[in-house]
Amino acid sequence: MATTLITGGTVVSATGRSLADVLVDGETIRAVLEPGSELLGVDLKQSVDAVVDATGKYVIPGGIDAHTHMQMPFGGTEASDTFETGTRAAAWGGTTTIIDFAIQKYGERVEDGLAAWHEKAAGNCAVDYGFHQIIGDVNDESLQAMRGLLDEGVSSFKLFMAYPGVFYSDDAQVLKAMQVSADTGLMTMMHAENGPAIDVLAQQLLAQGKTDPYFHGIARAWQMEEEATHRSIMLANLTGAPLYVVHVSAKQAVAQIATARDGGQNVFGETCPQYLYLSLEDQLGAKGDQWGGFEGAKWVCSTPLRSKHEHHSDELWTALRTNDIQMVSTDHCPFCMKDQKELGLGDFSKIPNGIGSVEHRMDLLFQGVVDGHLTPERWVEITATTPARMFGLYGKKGVIQPGADADIVVYDPKGHTSIGLEKTHHMNMDYSAWEGYEIDGHVDTVMSRGRVIVDADAYLGKAGDGAYVRRGLSQYLL
């Protein structure tokens, strides 16, 4: 099996950084050594098959995006990234593992939903992948099926307090599912928005002729997120279930999570790059030459972008520093404007919800380091190490240590990345939600289980390089 030495770089972990050489043997990391070490008895540069010069650069574990939706049916269409295109874009951006969501739709069996996602992904992924399970129909049969998920390497499931008639679970269903969570150790993941109330607000706005994408954010007011977050925390408290709140966007929801954690409860939260950088006014309220007032459809997602005047993004950056929010995923669910987002012309409630970011998460979060929001160590922690621990992958993923998978990124902190449709953009979309963003850093080399798949702006991987990863129970519980 091939051996590779990554030499001259600074290895950054969640706990520190140091100059070190990393020896890769086949698919795994064999050793992390002092620069020039002959501890293994040989001059490694002369004995290995390949040498990667990382002088002046960071050597970090490959990113783990724990919230993606490849090929997800939604709103009468399907997310535009396939497992092939989406994972290739992830690789370009330094993400070497994704955890996607298999879907049990209403009236379907949980087992059939999981099997369908295996069929979509198998042989098509450029990087490794795992699954969470969406439970869209909580009933006696699905509750029993949930107890077998861990045998399939699936240790988490997602419920929705939003989208009545699609994925919505009422409080009684949430309670029953959380009881299974408490019994089995499965992580409950929650889309926390008050869906029935949001639907009322949306219909009232539409009746007033307020149809533009901006009003998507008004209908999904922060109070709807805070209330549902609090309700899910209380149900988790009652049942003893661990709870992970997805795509937290409102500072009030952060406060609910922080209070629960201060009380010793196993409650965790993620946010996404869009909530750290984008806003209700500047994006959802955007106007353009081609789309006019519909321009904001490019950034319609749920939970929605929040008002910049309410300083939600500032609070989210703070929460990432204080660990009140533990990690950053993307909720990558891309749709093109043509033939997809435009389904909502004249009715914001029909715009497919989702933003494409899987390619840019590592860069956007590194810009947070440059801007003084995070340390390099915290950057690695929230993008790789904590996702691995949270979802039962740590030791194999999320860390550079002997025995771990050789998922490694060489990142140049003095490089530069321009994001845009004709610049850095490999996702299957006809626009970029991050058009014009300039990043003070650059992904130089990406290894997936010891294989170089991105090097010096060249893609060397292929569909099928990625393998399904079976996950254990969360390694992050209090």
Coordinates of N, CA and C in Angstrom, one line a residue, residues 125-279:
C125 N -20.3 8.5 -4.5 CA -19.7 9.6 -3.6 C -18.2 9.7 -3.8
A126 N -17.8 11.0 -3.8 CA -16.4 11.3 -3.9 C -15.7 11.2 -2.5
V127 N -16.5 11.4 -1.5 CA -15.9 11.3 -0.1 C -16.8 10.4 0.7
D128 N -16.4 10.0 1.9 CA -17.1 9.1 2.8 C -18.4 9.8 3.2
Y129 N -19.4 8.9 3.5 CA -20.7 9.4 3.8 C -21.4 8.5 4.9
G130 N -22.3 9.1 5.7 CA -23.1 8.4 6.6 C -24.5 8.9 6.5
F131 N -25.4 8.4 7.3 CA -26.8 8.8 7.2 C -27.4 9.1 8.6
H132 N -28.2 10.1 8.7 CA -29.2 10.3 9.8 C -30.5 9.8 9.2
Q133 N -31.5 9.5 10.0 CA -32.8 9.1 9.5 C -33.9 10.1 9.9
I134 N -34.5 10.6 8.9 CA -35.7 11.5 9.1 C -36.9 10.5 9.4
I135 N -37.6 10.8 10.5 CA -38.8 10.1 10.8 C -40.0 11.0 10.5
G136 N -40.6 10.8 9.3 CA -41.7 11.7 8.9 C -43.0 11.2 9.2
D137 N -43.1 10.0 9.8 CA -44.4 9.4 10.2 C -44.2 8.6 11.5
V138 N -44.3 9.3 12.6 CA -44.1 8.6 13.9 C -45.4 7.8 14.2
N139 N -45.2 6.5 14.2 CA -46.3 5.5 14.5 C -45.7 4.3 15.2
D140 N -46.5 3.4 15.5 CA -46.0 2.2 16.3 C -44.9 1.5 15.5
E141 N -45.2 1.3 14.2 CA -44.2 0.6 13.3 C -42.9 1.3 13.2
S142 N -42.9 2.6 13.0 CA -41.7 3.4 12.9 C -40.9 3.5 14.2
L143 N -41.7 3.6 15.3 CA -41.0 3.6 16.6 C -40.3 2.3 16.8
Q144 N -40.8 1.2 16.4 CA -40.1 -0.1 16.6 C -38.9 -0.1 15.6
A145 N -39.1 0.4 14.4 CA -38.0 0.3 13.4 C -36.8 1.2 13.9
M146 N -37.1 2.3 14.6 CA -36.0 3.1 15.1 C -35.1 2.4 16.0
R147 N -35.6 1.4 16.7 CA -34.7 0.6 17.6 C -33.7 -0.2 16.9
G148 N -33.9 -0.4 15.6 CA -32.9 -1.2 14.8 C -31.9 -0.3 14.0
L149 N -32.1 1.0 14.1 CA -31.2 1.9 13.3 C -29.7 1.7 13.7
L150 N -29.4 1.6 14.9 CA -28.0 1.5 15.3 C -27.3 0.3 14.7
D151 N -28.1 -0.8 14.5 CA -27.5 -2.0 13.8 C -27.1 -1.7 12.4
E152 N -27.7 -0.6 11.8 CA -27.4 -0.2 10.4 C -26.3 0.9 10.4
G153 N -25.8 1.2 11.5 CA -24.8 2.3 11.6 C -25.3 3.7 11.6
V154 N -26.6 3.8 11.9 CA -27.3 5.1 12.0 C -27.7 5.4 13.5
S155 N -27.1 6.4 14.0 CA -27.2 6.6 15.5 C -28.0 7.9 15.8
S156 N -28.7 8.4 14.8 CA -29.4 9.7 15.1 C -30.6 9.7 14.1
F157 N -31.7 10.4 14.6 CA -32.9 10.6 13.8 C -33.4 12.0 13.9
K158 N -34.1 12.5 12.9 CA -34.5 13.9 12.8 C -36.0 13.9 12.8
L159 N -36.6 14.8 13.6 CA -38.0 15.2 13.6 C -38.2 16.6 13.2
F160 N -39.4 16.9 12.8 CA -39.8 18.3 12.4 C -40.9 18.8 13.1
M161 N -40.8 19.9 13.8 CA -41.9 20.7 14.3 C -42.5 21.6 13.3
A162 N -41.9 21.6 12.1 CA -42.4 22.5 11.0 C -42.9 21.6 9.9
Y163 N -43.4 22.2 8.8 CA -43.9 21.6 7.6 C -45.1 20.6 7.8
P164 N -46.2 21.2 8.4 CA -47.5 20.3 8.5 C -47.8 19.7 7.1
G165 N -48.2 18.5 7.1 CA -48.6 17.8 5.9 C -47.4 17.2 5.1
V166 N -46.2 17.5 5.6 CA -45.0 16.9 4.9 C -44.2 16.1 5.9
F167 N -43.6 16.7 6.8 CA -42.7 16.0 7.8 C -43.2 16.2 9.3
Y168 N -44.1 17.0 9.5 CA -44.5 17.5 10.8 C -44.8 16.4 11.8
S169 N -44.3 16.5 13.0 CA -44.7 15.7 14.2 C -45.3 16.6 15.2
D170 N -46.4 16.1 15.8 CA -47.0 16.9 16.9 C -46.3 16.5 18.2
D171 N -46.7 17.2 19.3 CA -46.0 17.0 20.5 C -46.0 15.5 21.0
A172 N -47.2 14.9 20.8 CA -47.3 13.5 21.3 C -46.4 12.6 20.5
Q173 N -46.2 12.8 19.2 CA -45.3 12.0 18.4 C -43.9 12.3 18.8
V174 N -43.5 13.6 19.0 CA -42.2 13.9 19.5 C -41.9 13.2 20.8
L175 N -42.8 13.2 21.7 CA -42.6 12.6 23.0 C -42.3 11.1 22.9
K176 N -43.1 10.4 22.0 CA -42.9 9.0 21.8 C -41.6 8.7 21.2
A177 N -41.2 9.5 20.2 CA -39.9 9.3 19.6 C -38.7 9.5 20.6
M178 N -38.9 10.6 21.4 CA -37.8 10.9 22.4 C -37.7 9.8 23.4
Q179 N -38.8 9.1 23.7 CA -38.7 8.0 24.7 C -37.9 6.9 24.1
V180 N -38.0 6.7 22.8 CA -37.1 5.7 22.1 C -35.6 6.2 22.2
S181 N -35.4 7.5 22.0 CA -34.1 8.1 22.0 C -33.5 7.8 23.4
A182 N -34.3 8.1 24.4 CA -33.8 7.9 25.8 C -33.4 6.4 26.1
D183 N -34.2 5.5 25.5 CA -34.0 4.1 25.7 C -32.7 3.5 25.0
T184 N -32.5 4.1 23.8 CA -31.5 3.5 22.9 C -30.2 4.3 22.9
G185 N -30.2 5.6 23.3 CA -29.1 6.4 23.1 C -29.0 7.1 21.8
L186 N -30.0 6.9 20.9 CA -30.0 7.6 19.6 C -30.1 9.1 19.8
M187 N -29.5 9.9 19.0 CA -29.6 11.3 19.2 C -30.8 11.8 18.5
T188 N -31.7 12.6 19.2 CA -32.8 13.2 18.6 C -32.3 14.6 17.9
M189 N -32.5 14.7 16.7 CA -32.2 16.0 16.0 C -33.6 16.7 15.7
M190 N -33.6 17.9 15.9 CA -34.9 18.6 15.8 C -34.9 19.9 14.9
H191 N -35.8 19.9 14.0 CA -36.1 21.2 13.3 C -37.1 21.9 14.1
A192 N -36.6 22.9 14.8 CA -37.4 23.6 15.8 C -38.0 24.9 15.3
E193 N -39.2 24.8 14.7 CA -40.0 25.9 14.3 C -41.5 25.5 14.5
N194 N -42.3 26.5 15.0 CA -43.7 26.2 15.2 C -44.4 26.2 13.8
G195 N -44.5 25.1 13.2 CA -45.0 25.0 11.8 C -46.4 25.4 11.6
P196 N -47.4 25.0 12.4 CA -48.8 25.4 12.3 C -48.9 26.9 12.4
A197 N -48.3 27.5 13.3 CA -48.4 29.0 13.5 C -47.7 29.7 12.3
I198 N -46.6 29.2 11.8 CA -46.0 29.8 10.6 C -46.9 29.7 9.4
D199 N -47.6 28.6 9.2 CA -48.5 28.5 8.1 C -49.6 29.6 8.1
V200 N -50.1 29.9 9.3 CA -51.1 30.9 9.5 C -50.5 32.3 9.1
L201 N -49.4 32.6 9.6 CA -48.7 33.9 9.3 C -48.5 34.0 7.8
A202 N -48.0 32.9 7.2 CA -47.7 32.9 5.7 C -49.0 33.2 4.9
Q203 N -50.0 32.6 5.2 CA -51.3 32.8 4.5 C -51.8 34.2 4.7
Q204 N -51.7 34.7 5.9 CA -52.1 36.1 6.1 C -51.3 37.1 5.3
L205 N -50.0 36.9 5.2 CA -49.1 37.8 4.4 C -49.5 37.7 3.0
L206 N -49.7 36.5 2.5 CA -50.0 36.3 1.0 C -51.3 36.9 0.7
A207 N -52.3 36.9 1.6 CA -53.6 37.5 1.4 C -53.5 39.0 1.4
Q208 N -52.4 39.6 2.0 CA -52.2 41.0 1.9 C -51.4 41.4 0.7
G209 N -51.1 40.4 -0.2 CA -50.3 40.7 -1.4 C -48.8 40.8 -1.1
K210 N -48.4 40.3 0.0 CA -46.9 40.3 0.4 C -46.3 38.9 0.0
T211 N -45.9 38.9 -1.3 CA -45.5 37.6 -1.9 C -44.1 37.4 -2.1
D212 N -43.2 38.4 -1.9 CA -41.8 38.3 -2.2 C -41.1 37.5 -1.2
P213 N -39.9 37.0 -1.6 CA -39.1 36.1 -0.7 C -38.8 36.8 0.7
Y214 N -38.8 38.1 0.7 CA -38.5 38.8 2.0 C -39.5 38.3 3.1
F215 N -40.7 38.1 2.7 CA -41.8 37.7 3.6 C -41.7 36.3 4.1
H216 N -40.9 35.5 3.5 CA -40.6 34.2 4.0 C -40.0 34.3 5.4
G217 N -39.0 35.3 5.5 CA -38.4 35.5 6.8 C -39.3 36.2 7.8
I218 N -40.3 37.0 7.4 CA -41.3 37.6 8.3 C -42.2 36.5 8.8
A219 N -42.7 35.6 8.0 CA -43.6 34.5 8.4 C -42.9 33.6 9.4
R220 N -41.6 33.3 9.2 CA -40.9 32.4 10.1 C -40.2 33.2 11.2
A221 N -40.9 34.0 11.9 CA -40.4 34.9 12.9 C -39.5 34.2 14.0
W222 N -38.6 34.9 14.6 CA -37.7 34.3 15.6 C -38.5 33.7 16.7
Q223 N -39.6 34.3 17.0 CA -40.4 33.8 18.1 C -40.9 32.3 17.9
M224 N -41.1 32.0 16.6 CA -41.5 30.7 16.2 C -40.3 29.7 16.4
E225 N -39.1 30.1 16.3 CA -37.9 29.3 16.5 C -37.7 29.2 18.0
E226 N -37.7 30.3 18.7 CA -37.5 30.2 20.2 C -38.5 29.3 20.9
E227 N -39.8 29.5 20.5 CA -40.8 28.7 21.2 C -40.7 27.2 20.9
A228 N -40.4 26.8 19.7 CA -40.2 25.4 19.4 C -38.9 24.8 20.0
T229 N -37.9 25.6 20.0 CA -36.7 25.2 20.7 C -36.9 24.9 22.2
H230 N -37.6 25.8 22.8 CA -37.9 25.6 24.2 C -38.8 24.4 24.4
R231 N -39.8 24.2 23.6 CA -40.7 23.1 23.7 C -39.9 21.7 23.5
S232 N -39.1 21.7 22.5 CA -38.3 20.5 22.3 C -37.4 20.2 23.5
I233 N -36.8 21.2 24.1 CA -35.9 21.1 25.2 C -36.7 20.5 26.4
M234 N -37.9 21.0 26.6 CA -38.8 20.5 27.7 C -39.1 19.1 27.5
L235 N -39.5 18.7 26.3 CA -39.8 17.3 26.0 C -38.6 16.4 26.2
A236 N -37.4 16.9 25.8 CA -36.2 16.1 26.0 C -35.9 16.0 27.5
N237 N -36.1 17.1 28.3 CA -35.9 17.0 29.7 C -36.8 16.0 30.4
L238 N -38.1 16.0 29.9 CA -39.0 15.0 30.5 C -38.7 13.6 30.2
T239 N -38.2 13.3 29.0 CA -37.9 11.9 28.6 C -36.5 11.5 28.9
G240 N -35.6 12.4 29.1 CA -34.2 12.1 29.2 C -33.4 11.9 27.9
A241 N -34.1 12.3 26.8 CA -33.4 12.1 25.5 C -32.4 13.1 25.2
P242 N -31.2 12.7 24.6 CA -30.3 13.8 24.1 C -30.9 14.5 22.9
L243 N -30.7 15.8 22.9 CA -31.3 16.6 21.8 C -30.3 17.5 21.1
Y244 N -30.4 17.5 19.8 CA -29.5 18.3 18.9 C -30.4 19.1 18.1
V245 N -30.3 20.5 18.3 CA -31.2 21.4 17.5 C -30.4 21.8 16.3
V246 N -31.0 21.6 15.1 CA -30.4 21.9 13.9 C -30.6 23.3 13.4
H247 N -29.7 23.8 12.6 CA -29.7 25.1 12.0 C -30.3 26.2 12.8
V248 N -29.6 26.5 14.0 CA -30.1 27.5 14.9 C -29.7 28.9 14.3
S249 N -30.7 29.8 14.2 CA -30.5 31.1 13.5 C -30.8 32.3 14.4
A250 N -31.6 32.1 15.5 CA -32.1 33.2 16.3 C -31.3 33.2 17.6
K251 N -30.9 34.4 18.0 CA -30.2 34.5 19.3 C -31.0 34.0 20.5
Q252 N -32.3 34.2 20.4 CA -33.2 33.7 21.4 C -33.2 32.2 21.6
A253 N -33.1 31.5 20.5 CA -33.0 30.0 20.5 C -31.7 29.6 21.1
V254 N -30.6 30.4 20.8 CA -29.3 30.1 21.5 C -29.4 30.2 23.0
A255 N -30.2 31.2 23.4 CA -30.3 31.4 24.9 C -31.1 30.2 25.5
Q256 N -32.0 29.7 24.8 CA -32.7 28.5 25.3 C -31.8 27.3 25.5
I257 N -31.0 27.1 24.5 CA -30.0 26.0 24.5 C -29.0 26.2 25.6
A258 N -28.5 27.4 25.7 CA -27.5 27.7 26.8 C -28.1 27.5 28.2
T259 N -29.3 27.9 28.4 CA -29.9 27.7 29.7 C -30.0 26.2 30.0
A260 N -30.5 25.4 29.0 CA -30.6 23.9 29.2 C -29.2 23.3 29.5
R261 N -28.2 23.7 28.8 CA -26.9 23.2 29.0 C -26.3 23.6 30.4
D262 N -26.6 24.8 30.8 CA -26.2 25.2 32.1 C -26.8 24.4 33.2
G263 N -28.0 23.9 32.9 CA -28.7 23.0 33.9 C -28.2 21.6 33.8
G264 N -27.3 21.3 32.9 CA -26.7 19.9 32.9 C -27.4 19.0 31.9
Q265 N -28.3 19.6 31.0 CA -29.0 18.7 30.1 C -28.2 18.4 28.8
N266 N -28.4 17.2 28.3 CA -27.7 16.9 27.0 C -28.5 17.5 25.9
V267 N -28.2 18.8 25.7 CA -28.8 19.6 24.6 C -27.7 20.3 23.8
F268 N -27.7 20.2 22.5 CA -26.7 20.7 21.7 C -27.3 21.5 20.5
G269 N -26.5 22.3 19.9 CA -27.0 23.1 18.7 C -25.9 23.3 17.7
E270 N -26.4 23.3 16.4 CA -25.5 23.7 15.3 C -26.1 25.0 14.7
T271 N -25.2 25.7 14.1 CA -25.6 26.8 13.2 C -25.0 26.5 11.8
C272 N -25.2 27.4 10.9 CA -24.8 27.3 9.5 C -24.1 28.6 9.0
P273 N -23.3 28.5 8.0 CA -22.6 29.7 7.6 C -23.6 30.9 7.2
Q274 N -24.7 30.5 6.6 CA -25.6 31.6 6.2 C -26.1 32.5 7.4
Y275 N -26.2 31.9 8.5 CA -26.7 32.7 9.7 C -25.6 33.5 10.3
L276 N -24.3 33.2 10.0 CA -23.2 33.9 10.5 C -22.9 35.1 9.6
Y277 N -23.3 35.1 8.3 CA -22.9 36.1 7.3 C -24.0 36.8 6.6
L278 N -25.1 36.2 6.4 CA -26.2 36.7 5.5 C -27.3 37.3 6.4
S279 N -28.2 38.0 5.8 CA -29.3 38.7 6.5 C -30.6 38.8 5.8

